[in-house]
Amino acid sequence: MVAMDEPLVSIFIRVRDEAIALRNVLENLQRQVLDGPVEIVVLDNESVDGSAQVALEAGARVFTFPRELFGYGRALNLGVHLCRGKIMVMLSAHSVPQGQDWLSELVRPIRDNPSIGAAFCRQIPPSRVSRLELRRFACFPTSDAVVDRKQFIDKCHDGSDPYELALFSNSACAIRRDVAANHPFRDLLYAEDRAFVVDYVMAGGAVAYVNDAVVSYRRNMTWKSAYRVGYRAQVSKRLVRELAATYTGSRFRSAKDTLDRLARAVLVLAGLLVRVVMSAREPRDLRRQSVVHALRSTGATLGLAKGTIQWRRHIGTLSCDTRQLDEALRHCVALHSEEAGSGSPC
């Protein structure tokens, strides 16, 4: 890849204390083959482990802004202002591109079809994992797919869950920068990427899934972080359904989902026992890993139940607070020496 003043692609990476993972991602990005110039932009959330320095040494344009201003959607909207490429590739520091054609495959649908403004790719575990852990990757289709307005509305009217229809992941995706600017990410606790899909396809756009572009994905979880993610995921699932209903007039009936989440919370110990028994059937070298995952998953179960009950408290996060984005821009600091006097929005 060759960086230039007017790149075709800007790879935007958000990072917070992930120096080791970031170095691995940046090394894999250097191997990518693309017939156009590329820049790498890293937004550092005040890391204390040297993540920013790792990015600088790799030649990235690096910016930092305060932790207290962080929001997932806000960070992505900030990236729209910082990046210069026509296509903005969003990548997590724990999503590692596989193969030298990952980038070219990911952006191909956007370059080939003007009606497609965003694309995302398949995620796989970085190594052998238990069957319990593999479930996290089961949502990704096994072949290419495109979601557009008509398809989304028809399936919502047929009773499909709009949250599942709006499958997308900004852990590894590409969006035309003008599309991202015109359809900013909402301030959700989680799943701001799926809310983006609802907004964009209902405005007449289309989103592609690229099965041949692959990243390995792993994010270390503790019981506490699993609980937090479970809560945020369930809150956001309900809010994405509400958002879709405002567009389609079709409200997804989630009584079964509600009862399921609450029942699992009540029977959390029984569920844990079942998972531990399942872990005993794993190959010997995966058993301990599977049991640890089962224990941590009880946190997610309880978080999901709490989110089922309390999701209405967060209805305000369906907004996109431009004042907070403006404040984040004011506090953003360019670390790259070439950016210091360039008139950057920071």
mmCIF file of C-alpha atoms in Angstrom:
data_model
loop_
_atom_site.group_PDB
_atom_site.id
_atom_site.type_symbol
_atom_site.label_atom_id
_atom_site.label_comp_id
_atom_site.label_asym_id
_atom_site.label_seq_id
_atom_site.Cartn_x
_atom_site.Cartn_y
_atom_site.Cartn_z
ATOM 1 C CA MET A 1 0.000 0.000 0.000
ATOM 2 C CA VAL A 2 1.150 3.535 -0.800
ATOM 3 C CA ALA A 3 -0.097 6.541 1.175
ATOM 4 C CA MET A 4 -0.870 9.771 -0.746
ATOM 5 C CA ASP A 5 -2.479 13.153 -0.118
ATOM 6 C CA GLU A 6 -5.775 12.099 -1.702
ATOM 7 C CA PRO A 7 -6.155 8.400 -0.863
ATOM 8 C CA LEU A 8 -8.760 6.116 -2.343
ATOM 9 C CA VAL A 9 -9.175 4.370 1.014
ATOM 10 C CA SER A 10 -8.756 5.554 4.588
ATOM 11 C CA ILE A 11 -8.432 2.755 7.129
ATOM 12 C CA PHE A 12 -9.779 4.089 10.417
ATOM 13 C CA ILE A 13 -8.812 2.238 13.615
ATOM 14 C CA ARG A 14 -10.075 3.071 17.106
ATOM 15 C CA VAL A 15 -7.800 1.908 19.895
ATOM 16 C CA ARG A 16 -7.509 1.992 23.662
ATOM 17 C CA ASP A 17 -4.677 0.103 25.363
ATOM 18 C CA GLU A 18 -4.323 -2.514 22.611
ATOM 19 C CA ALA A 19 -0.717 -1.990 21.527
ATOM 20 C CA ILE A 20 0.043 -5.674 20.877
ATOM 21 C CA ALA A 21 -3.143 -6.288 18.895
ATOM 22 C CA LEU A 22 -2.721 -3.016 17.006
ATOM 23 C CA ARG A 23 0.825 -3.912 15.939
ATOM 24 C CA ASN A 24 -0.460 -7.214 14.545
ATOM 25 C CA VAL A 25 -3.233 -5.453 12.615
ATOM 26 C CA LEU A 26 -0.884 -2.823 11.188
ATOM 27 C CA GLU A 27 1.603 -5.476 10.054
ATOM 28 C CA ASN A 28 -1.178 -7.296 8.208
ATOM 29 C CA LEU A 29 -2.392 -4.074 6.638
ATOM 30 C CA GLN A 30 1.069 -3.482 5.137
ATOM 31 C CA ARG A 31 0.637 -6.704 3.139
ATOM 32 C CA GLN A 32 -2.608 -5.616 1.480
ATOM 33 C CA VAL A 33 -2.680 -5.207 -2.293
ATOM 34 C CA LEU A 34 -4.925 -2.483 -3.717
ATOM 35 C CA ASP A 35 -4.813 -0.575 -7.006
ATOM 36 C CA GLY A 36 -5.083 2.801 -5.302
ATOM 37 C CA PRO A 37 -3.504 4.884 -2.525
ATOM 38 C CA VAL A 38 -4.320 4.126 1.111
ATOM 39 C CA GLU A 39 -3.904 6.003 4.377
ATOM 40 C CA ILE A 40 -4.172 4.659 7.922
ATOM 41 C CA VAL A 41 -5.796 6.862 10.560
ATOM 42 C CA VAL A 42 -5.704 5.838 14.216
ATOM 43 C CA LEU A 43 -7.899 7.411 16.884
ATOM 44 C CA ASP A 44 -6.325 6.751 20.275
ATOM 45 C CA ASN A 45 -8.558 6.999 23.338
ATOM 46 C CA GLU A 46 -5.781 8.092 25.726
ATOM 47 C CA SER A 47 -4.017 4.733 25.816
ATOM 48 C CA VAL A 48 -1.354 4.220 28.485
ATOM 49 C CA ASP A 49 0.343 1.202 26.890
ATOM 50 C CA GLY A 50 2.033 2.935 23.951
ATOM 51 C CA SER A 51 -0.663 2.210 21.365
ATOM 52 C CA ALA A 52 -0.282 5.678 19.839
ATOM 53 C CA GLN A 53 3.470 5.224 19.442
ATOM 54 C CA VAL A 54 2.955 1.870 17.728
ATOM 55 C CA ALA A 55 0.670 3.581 15.222
ATOM 56 C CA LEU A 56 3.087 6.468 14.656
ATOM 57 C CA GLU A 57 5.967 4.083 14.002
ATOM 58 C CA ALA A 58 3.826 2.360 11.355
ATOM 59 C CA GLY A 59 3.349 5.676 9.541
ATOM 60 C CA ALA A 60 -0.284 6.213 10.516
ATOM 61 C CA ARG A 61 -1.903 9.583 11.035
ATOM 62 C CA VAL A 62 -2.646 9.472 14.747
ATOM 63 C CA PHE A 63 -5.141 11.485 16.750
ATOM 64 C CA THR A 64 -6.180 11.304 20.376
ATOM 65 C CA PHE A 65 -9.156 12.571 22.348
ATOM 66 C CA PRO A 66 -10.309 12.312 25.994
ATOM 67 C CA ARG A 67 -11.849 9.154 27.359
ATOM 68 C CA GLU A 68 -14.727 11.045 28.923
ATOM 69 C CA LEU A 69 -15.910 12.090 25.462
ATOM 70 C CA PHE A 70 -15.780 8.576 24.012
ATOM 71 C CA GLY A 71 -18.821 6.972 22.434
ATOM 72 C CA TYR A 72 -18.795 4.204 19.829
ATOM 73 C CA GLY A 73 -20.926 6.059 17.323
ATOM 74 C CA ARG A 74 -19.252 9.371 18.145
ATOM 75 C CA ALA A 75 -15.791 7.945 17.511
ATOM 76 C CA LEU A 76 -16.878 6.700 14.089
ATOM 77 C CA ASN A 77 -18.466 10.043 13.220
ATOM 78 C CA LEU A 78 -15.240 11.726 14.305
ATOM 79 C CA GLY A 79 -13.382 9.460 11.895
ATOM 80 C CA VAL A 80 -15.434 10.807 9.000
ATOM 81 C CA HIS A 81 -13.882 14.234 9.691
ATOM 82 C CA LEU A 82 -10.356 12.885 10.134
ATOM 83 C CA CYS A 83 -10.194 10.579 7.107
ATOM 84 C CA ARG A 84 -9.538 11.839 3.570
ATOM 85 C CA GLY A 85 -10.293 8.800 1.422
ATOM 86 C CA LYS A 86 -13.382 8.311 -0.720
ATOM 87 C CA ILE A 87 -13.954 5.014 1.055
ATOM 88 C CA MET A 88 -13.604 4.727 4.814
ATOM 89 C CA VAL A 89 -12.658 1.281 6.124
ATOM 90 C CA MET A 90 -13.445 0.856 9.811
ATOM 91 C CA LEU A 91 -11.381 -1.709 11.631
ATOM 92 C CA SER A 92 -11.106 -2.711 15.278
ATOM 93 C CA ALA A 93 -7.686 -3.244 16.784
ATOM 94 C CA HIS A 94 -8.662 -6.856 17.475
ATOM 95 C CA SER A 95 -9.797 -7.593 13.888
ATOM 96 C CA VAL A 96 -6.871 -9.015 11.913
ATOM 97 C CA PRO A 97 -7.164 -9.109 8.082
ATOM 98 C CA GLN A 98 -6.578 -12.542 6.556
ATOM 99 C CA GLY A 99 -4.752 -12.694 3.238
ATOM 100 C CA GLN A 100 -3.336 -9.903 1.084
ATOM 101 C CA ASP A 101 -6.590 -9.422 -0.848
ATOM 102 C CA TRP A 102 -8.786 -8.670 2.176
ATOM 103 C CA LEU A 103 -8.923 -4.924 1.536
ATOM 104 C CA SER A 104 -9.532 -5.153 -2.207
ATOM 105 C CA GLU A 105 -12.318 -7.723 -1.685
ATOM 106 C CA LEU A 106 -13.973 -5.650 1.044
ATOM 107 C CA VAL A 107 -14.182 -2.452 -1.013
ATOM 108 C CA ARG A 108 -14.997 -4.209 -4.299
ATOM 109 C CA PRO A 109 -18.826 -4.037 -4.013
ATOM 110 C CA ILE A 110 -18.680 -0.310 -3.257
ATOM 111 C CA ARG A 111 -16.377 0.371 -6.202
ATOM 112 C CA ASP A 112 -18.329 -1.832 -8.614
ATOM 113 C CA ASN A 113 -21.901 -0.829 -7.760
ATOM 114 C CA PRO A 114 -22.917 2.822 -7.152
ATOM 115 C CA SER A 115 -26.050 1.727 -5.260
ATOM 116 C CA ILE A 116 -23.963 -0.061 -2.605
ATOM 117 C CA GLY A 117 -22.571 2.390 -0.076
ATOM 118 C CA ALA A 118 -21.336 0.002 2.615
ATOM 119 C CA ALA A 119 -19.941 -3.512 2.963
ATOM 120 C CA PHE A 120 -18.804 -5.790 5.761
ATOM 121 C CA CYS A 121 -16.972 -9.073 5.889
ATOM 122 C CA ARG A 122 -16.861 -12.461 7.565
ATOM 123 C CA GLN A 123 -15.288 -12.918 10.994
ATOM 124 C CA ILE A 124 -13.637 -16.090 12.240
ATOM 125 C CA PRO A 125 -11.857 -17.024 15.489
ATOM 126 C CA PRO A 126 -8.072 -16.623 15.387
ATOM 127 C CA SER A 127 -7.477 -20.203 16.532
ATOM 128 C CA ARG A 128 -9.307 -23.397 17.474
ATOM 129 C CA VAL A 129 -12.137 -22.655 19.876
ATOM 130 C CA SER A 130 -14.900 -24.646 21.530
ATOM 131 C CA ARG A 131 -18.350 -25.055 20.024
ATOM 132 C CA LEU A 132 -19.753 -22.641 22.590
ATOM 133 C CA GLU A 133 -17.400 -19.904 21.399
ATOM 134 C CA LEU A 134 -18.089 -20.679 17.740
ATOM 135 C CA ARG A 135 -21.715 -19.630 18.243
ATOM 136 C CA ARG A 136 -20.590 -16.014 18.271
ATOM 137 C CA PHE A 137 -19.602 -16.368 14.580
ATOM 138 C CA ALA A 138 -22.719 -18.253 13.450
ATOM 139 C CA CYS A 139 -24.503 -15.037 12.443
ATOM 140 C CA PHE A 140 -22.258 -14.475 9.422
ATOM 141 C CA PRO A 141 -23.721 -15.842 6.155
ATOM 142 C CA THR A 142 -21.912 -18.445 4.084
ATOM 143 C CA SER A 143 -22.230 -16.546 0.786
ATOM 144 C CA ASP A 144 -22.322 -12.969 -0.477
ATOM 145 C CA ALA A 145 -25.521 -11.028 0.164
ATOM 146 C CA VAL A 146 -27.029 -7.567 -0.347
ATOM 147 C CA VAL A 147 -29.733 -5.852 1.716
ATOM 148 C CA ASP A 148 -31.746 -3.011 0.169
ATOM 149 C CA ARG A 149 -34.861 -1.018 1.062
ATOM 150 C CA LYS A 150 -37.474 -3.229 -0.609
ATOM 151 C CA GLN A 151 -36.037 -6.422 0.813
ATOM 152 C CA PHE A 152 -35.812 -4.918 4.298
ATOM 153 C CA ILE A 153 -39.414 -3.632 4.292
ATOM 154 C CA ASP A 154 -40.850 -6.851 2.829
ATOM 155 C CA LYS A 155 -39.156 -9.018 5.430
ATOM 156 C CA CYS A 156 -40.173 -6.720 8.291
ATOM 157 C CA HIS A 157 -43.783 -6.940 7.131
ATOM 158 C CA ASP A 158 -43.428 -10.715 7.017
ATOM 159 C CA GLY A 159 -42.508 -10.712 10.717
ATOM 160 C CA SER A 160 -38.703 -10.964 10.521
ATOM 161 C CA ASP A 161 -36.637 -9.331 13.247
ATOM 162 C CA PRO A 162 -35.236 -6.036 11.865
ATOM 163 C CA TYR A 163 -32.256 -6.348 14.208
ATOM 164 C CA GLU A 164 -31.230 -9.576 12.473
ATOM 165 C CA LEU A 165 -31.989 -8.181 9.007
ATOM 166 C CA ALA A 166 -29.680 -5.229 9.696
ATOM 167 C CA LEU A 167 -26.648 -7.452 10.297
ATOM 168 C CA PHE A 168 -23.496 -5.365 10.005
ATOM 169 C CA SER A 169 -20.248 -5.007 11.936
ATOM 170 C CA ASN A 170 -18.058 -1.944 12.105
ATOM 171 C CA SER A 171 -15.327 -4.149 13.552
ATOM 172 C CA ALA A 172 -14.425 -4.699 9.893
ATOM 173 C CA CYS A 173 -16.394 -2.811 7.272
ATOM 174 C CA ALA A 174 -16.164 -0.259 4.467
ATOM 175 C CA ILE A 175 -18.407 2.765 3.910
ATOM 176 C CA ARG A 176 -18.301 5.470 1.283
ATOM 177 C CA ARG A 177 -17.276 8.518 3.254
ATOM 178 C CA ASP A 178 -20.067 10.671 1.840
ATOM 179 C CA VAL A 179 -22.564 8.019 2.949
ATOM 180 C CA ALA A 180 -21.125 7.995 6.471
ATOM 181 C CA ALA A 181 -21.291 11.797 6.555
ATOM 182 C CA ASN A 182 -24.929 11.888 5.433
ATOM 183 C CA HIS A 183 -26.024 9.011 7.682
ATOM 184 C CA PRO A 184 -24.093 9.487 10.950
ATOM 185 C CA PHE A 185 -23.929 6.749 13.543
ATOM 186 C CA ARG A 186 -26.345 7.096 16.432
ATOM 187 C CA ASP A 187 -25.272 7.333 20.072
ATOM 188 C CA LEU A 188 -26.345 3.809 21.021
ATOM 189 C CA LEU A 189 -24.622 1.836 23.763
ATOM 190 C CA TYR A 190 -24.065 -0.961 21.235
ATOM 191 C CA ALA A 191 -25.147 -1.973 17.703
ATOM 192 C CA GLU A 192 -24.786 1.529 16.286
ATOM 193 C CA ASP A 193 -23.687 -0.285 13.118
ATOM 194 C CA ARG A 194 -27.059 -2.009 12.759
ATOM 195 C CA ALA A 195 -28.911 1.261 13.347
ATOM 196 C CA PHE A 196 -26.796 2.722 10.531
ATOM 197 C CA VAL A 197 -27.992 -0.039 8.199
ATOM 198 C CA VAL A 198 -31.636 0.712 9.037
ATOM 199 C CA ASP A 199 -31.130 4.433 8.384
ATOM 200 C CA TYR A 200 -29.187 3.891 5.183
ATOM 201 C CA VAL A 201 -31.273 1.214 3.465
ATOM 202 C CA MET A 202 -34.478 3.060 4.303
ATOM 203 C CA ALA A 203 -32.977 6.107 2.582
ATOM 204 C CA GLY A 204 -32.601 3.983 -0.554
ATOM 205 C CA GLY A 205 -29.073 2.628 -0.165
ATOM 206 C CA ALA A 206 -27.823 -0.955 -0.156
ATOM 207 C CA VAL A 207 -25.378 -2.824 2.073
ATOM 208 C CA ALA A 208 -23.275 -5.793 0.928
ATOM 209 C CA TYR A 209 -21.827 -8.746 2.804
ATOM 210 C CA VAL A 210 -18.556 -10.116 1.378
ATOM 211 C CA ASN A 211 -17.911 -13.711 2.339
ATOM 212 C CA ASP A 212 -14.440 -13.933 0.757
ATOM 213 C CA ALA A 213 -13.047 -11.042 2.796
ATOM 214 C CA VAL A 214 -12.155 -12.394 6.238
ATOM 215 C CA VAL A 215 -10.789 -11.086 9.530
ATOM 216 C CA SER A 216 -9.907 -13.096 12.599
ATOM 217 C CA TYR A 217 -11.587 -11.610 15.624
ATOM 218 C CA ARG A 218 -10.971 -12.070 19.322
ATOM 219 C CA ARG A 219 -11.644 -9.754 22.194
ATOM 220 C CA ASN A 220 -10.729 -10.962 25.668
ATOM 221 C CA MET A 221 -13.744 -10.925 27.959
ATOM 222 C CA THR A 222 -14.149 -11.006 31.716
ATOM 223 C CA TRP A 223 -17.367 -11.793 33.572
ATOM 224 C CA LYS A 224 -17.883 -8.075 34.145
ATOM 225 C CA SER A 225 -17.306 -7.095 30.518
ATOM 226 C CA ALA A 226 -19.578 -9.932 29.338
ATOM 227 C CA TYR A 227 -22.305 -8.609 31.648
ATOM 228 C CA ARG A 228 -21.808 -5.089 30.325
ATOM 229 C CA VAL A 229 -21.890 -6.192 26.675
ATOM 230 C CA GLY A 230 -24.972 -8.343 27.287
ATOM 231 C CA TYR A 231 -26.813 -5.406 28.811
ATOM 232 C CA ARG A 232 -25.821 -2.970 26.082
ATOM 233 C CA ALA A 233 -26.593 -5.471 23.323
ATOM 234 C CA GLN A 234 -30.111 -6.155 24.573
ATOM 235 C CA VAL A 235 -30.888 -2.469 25.113
ATOM 236 C CA SER A 236 -29.686 -1.658 21.618
ATOM 237 C CA LYS A 237 -31.540 -4.588 20.053
ATOM 238 C CA ARG A 238 -34.814 -3.178 21.380
ATOM 239 C CA LEU A 239 -33.937 0.331 20.220
ATOM 240 C CA VAL A 240 -32.998 -0.830 16.699
ATOM 241 C CA ARG A 241 -36.383 -2.553 16.507
ATOM 242 C CA GLU A 242 -38.057 0.685 17.557
ATOM 243 C CA LEU A 243 -36.089 2.613 14.944
ATOM 244 C CA ALA A 244 -37.100 0.177 12.210
ATOM 245 C CA ALA A 245 -40.762 0.446 13.235
ATOM 246 C CA THR A 246 -40.686 4.225 12.732
ATOM 247 C CA TYR A 247 -39.680 3.602 9.121
ATOM 248 C CA THR A 248 -41.698 0.520 8.196
ATOM 249 C CA GLY A 249 -44.776 0.860 10.395
ATOM 250 C CA SER A 250 -44.293 -2.798 11.273
ATOM 251 C CA ARG A 251 -43.458 -3.556 14.902
ATOM 252 C CA PHE A 252 -41.587 -6.759 15.641
ATOM 253 C CA ARG A 253 -43.338 -8.801 18.334
ATOM 254 C CA SER A 254 -40.686 -9.764 20.853
ATOM 255 C CA ALA A 255 -42.692 -11.356 23.678
ATOM 256 C CA LYS A 256 -41.004 -14.719 23.107
ATOM 257 C CA ASP A 257 -37.576 -13.067 23.137
ATOM 258 C CA THR A 258 -38.422 -11.260 26.394
ATOM 259 C CA LEU A 259 -39.596 -14.435 28.116
ATOM 260 C CA ASP A 260 -36.552 -16.318 26.857
ATOM 261 C CA ARG A 261 -34.107 -13.740 28.259
ATOM 262 C CA LEU A 262 -35.832 -13.606 31.632
ATOM 263 C CA ALA A 263 -36.147 -17.386 31.871
ATOM 264 C CA ARG A 264 -32.455 -17.828 31.134
ATOM 265 C CA ALA A 265 -31.614 -15.372 33.909
ATOM 266 C CA VAL A 266 -33.796 -17.240 36.397
ATOM 267 C CA LEU A 267 -32.265 -20.546 35.324
ATOM 268 C CA VAL A 268 -28.728 -19.201 34.987
ATOM 269 C CA LEU A 269 -27.209 -21.885 37.231
ATOM 270 C CA ALA A 270 -28.987 -24.653 35.355
ATOM 271 C CA GLY A 271 -27.808 -23.165 32.084
ATOM 272 C CA LEU A 272 -24.265 -23.012 33.388
ATOM 273 C CA LEU A 273 -24.422 -26.675 34.365
ATOM 274 C CA VAL A 274 -25.562 -27.615 30.854
ATOM 275 C CA ARG A 275 -22.679 -25.638 29.319
ATOM 276 C CA VAL A 276 -20.153 -27.266 31.644
ATOM 277 C CA VAL A 277 -21.457 -30.701 30.660
ATOM 278 C CA MET A 278 -21.134 -29.710 27.002
ATOM 279 C CA SER A 279 -17.563 -28.595 27.706
ATOM 280 C CA ALA A 280 -16.685 -32.102 28.866
ATOM 281 C CA ARG A 281 -17.395 -33.297 25.313
ATOM 282 C CA GLU A 282 -14.802 -30.980 23.825
ATOM 283 C CA PRO A 283 -11.311 -32.195 22.869
ATOM 284 C CA ARG A 284 -9.092 -32.344 25.948
ATOM 285 C CA ASP A 285 -7.062 -29.255 25.015
ATOM 286 C CA LEU A 286 -10.233 -27.135 24.691
ATOM 287 C CA ARG A 287 -12.099 -28.222 27.812
ATOM 288 C CA ARG A 288 -10.685 -25.671 30.230
ATOM 289 C CA GLN A 289 -11.158 -22.886 27.695
ATOM 290 C CA SER A 290 -14.767 -23.971 27.172
ATOM 291 C CA VAL A 291 -15.537 -24.053 30.907
ATOM 292 C CA VAL A 292 -14.075 -20.557 31.371
ATOM 293 C CA HIS A 293 -16.224 -19.329 28.500
ATOM 294 C CA ALA A 294 -19.301 -20.955 30.083
ATOM 295 C CA LEU A 295 -18.633 -19.211 33.400
ATOM 296 C CA ARG A 296 -18.208 -15.822 31.727
ATOM 297 C CA SER A 297 -21.331 -16.312 29.656
ATOM 298 C CA THR A 298 -23.447 -16.195 32.819
ATOM 299 C CA GLY A 299 -22.503 -12.518 32.968
ATOM 300 C CA ALA A 300 -23.899 -12.001 29.467
ATOM 301 C CA THR A 301 -27.080 -13.892 30.410
ATOM 302 C CA LEU A 302 -27.753 -11.620 33.372
ATOM 303 C CA GLY A 303 -26.862 -8.515 31.383
ATOM 304 C CA LEU A 304 -29.294 -9.506 28.637
ATOM 305 C CA ALA A 305 -32.069 -9.971 31.200
ATOM 306 C CA LYS A 306 -31.414 -6.568 32.760
ATOM 307 C CA GLY A 307 -31.394 -4.953 29.324
ATOM 308 C CA THR A 308 -34.738 -6.603 28.545
ATOM 309 C CA ILE A 309 -36.262 -4.838 31.560
ATOM 310 C CA GLN A 310 -34.510 -1.470 31.404
ATOM 311 C CA TRP A 311 -34.105 -0.727 27.676
ATOM 312 C CA ARG A 312 -36.648 2.112 27.648
ATOM 313 C CA ARG A 313 -34.351 4.163 29.889
ATOM 314 C CA HIS A 314 -32.005 4.581 26.929
ATOM 315 C CA ILE A 315 -34.462 5.724 24.275
ATOM 316 C CA GLY A 316 -32.563 9.023 24.027
ATOM 317 C CA THR A 317 -29.490 7.269 22.638
ATOM 318 C CA LEU A 318 -31.274 6.897 19.305
ATOM 319 C CA SER A 319 -30.198 10.469 18.654
ATOM 320 C CA CYS A 320 -26.930 11.689 17.169
ATOM 321 C CA ASP A 321 -25.691 14.499 19.435
ATOM 322 C CA THR A 322 -23.848 16.877 17.119
ATOM 323 C CA ARG A 323 -22.860 19.111 20.056
ATOM 324 C CA GLN A 324 -20.906 16.264 21.631
ATOM 325 C CA LEU A 325 -19.305 15.516 18.266
ATOM 326 C CA ASP A 326 -18.254 19.152 17.945
ATOM 327 C CA GLU A 327 -16.776 19.017 21.446
ATOM 328 C CA ALA A 328 -14.881 15.839 20.570
ATOM 329 C CA LEU A 329 -13.482 17.567 17.471
ATOM 330 C CA ARG A 330 -12.317 20.524 19.573
ATOM 331 C CA HIS A 331 -10.519 18.221 22.006
ATOM 332 C CA CYS A 332 -9.025 15.974 19.328
ATOM 333 C CA VAL A 333 -5.237 16.336 19.167
ATOM 334 C CA ALA A 334 -3.115 15.435 16.138
ATOM 335 C CA LEU A 335 -0.015 13.479 17.153
ATOM 336 C CA HIS A 336 1.520 13.103 13.701
ATOM 337 C CA SER A 337 4.039 15.895 13.121
ATOM 338 C CA GLU A 338 2.846 16.471 9.546
ATOM 339 C CA GLU A 339 -0.667 17.149 10.817
ATOM 340 C CA ALA A 340 0.274 19.796 13.378
ATOM 341 C CA GLY A 341 -0.127 22.745 11.028
ATOM 342 C CA SER A 342 -2.241 21.262 8.252
ATOM 343 C CA GLY A 343 -5.571 22.846 9.084
ATOM 344 C CA SER A 344 -6.981 19.532 10.299
ATOM 345 C CA PRO A 345 -10.455 19.762 11.928
ATOM 346 C CA CYS A 346 -8.670 18.935 15.159
#
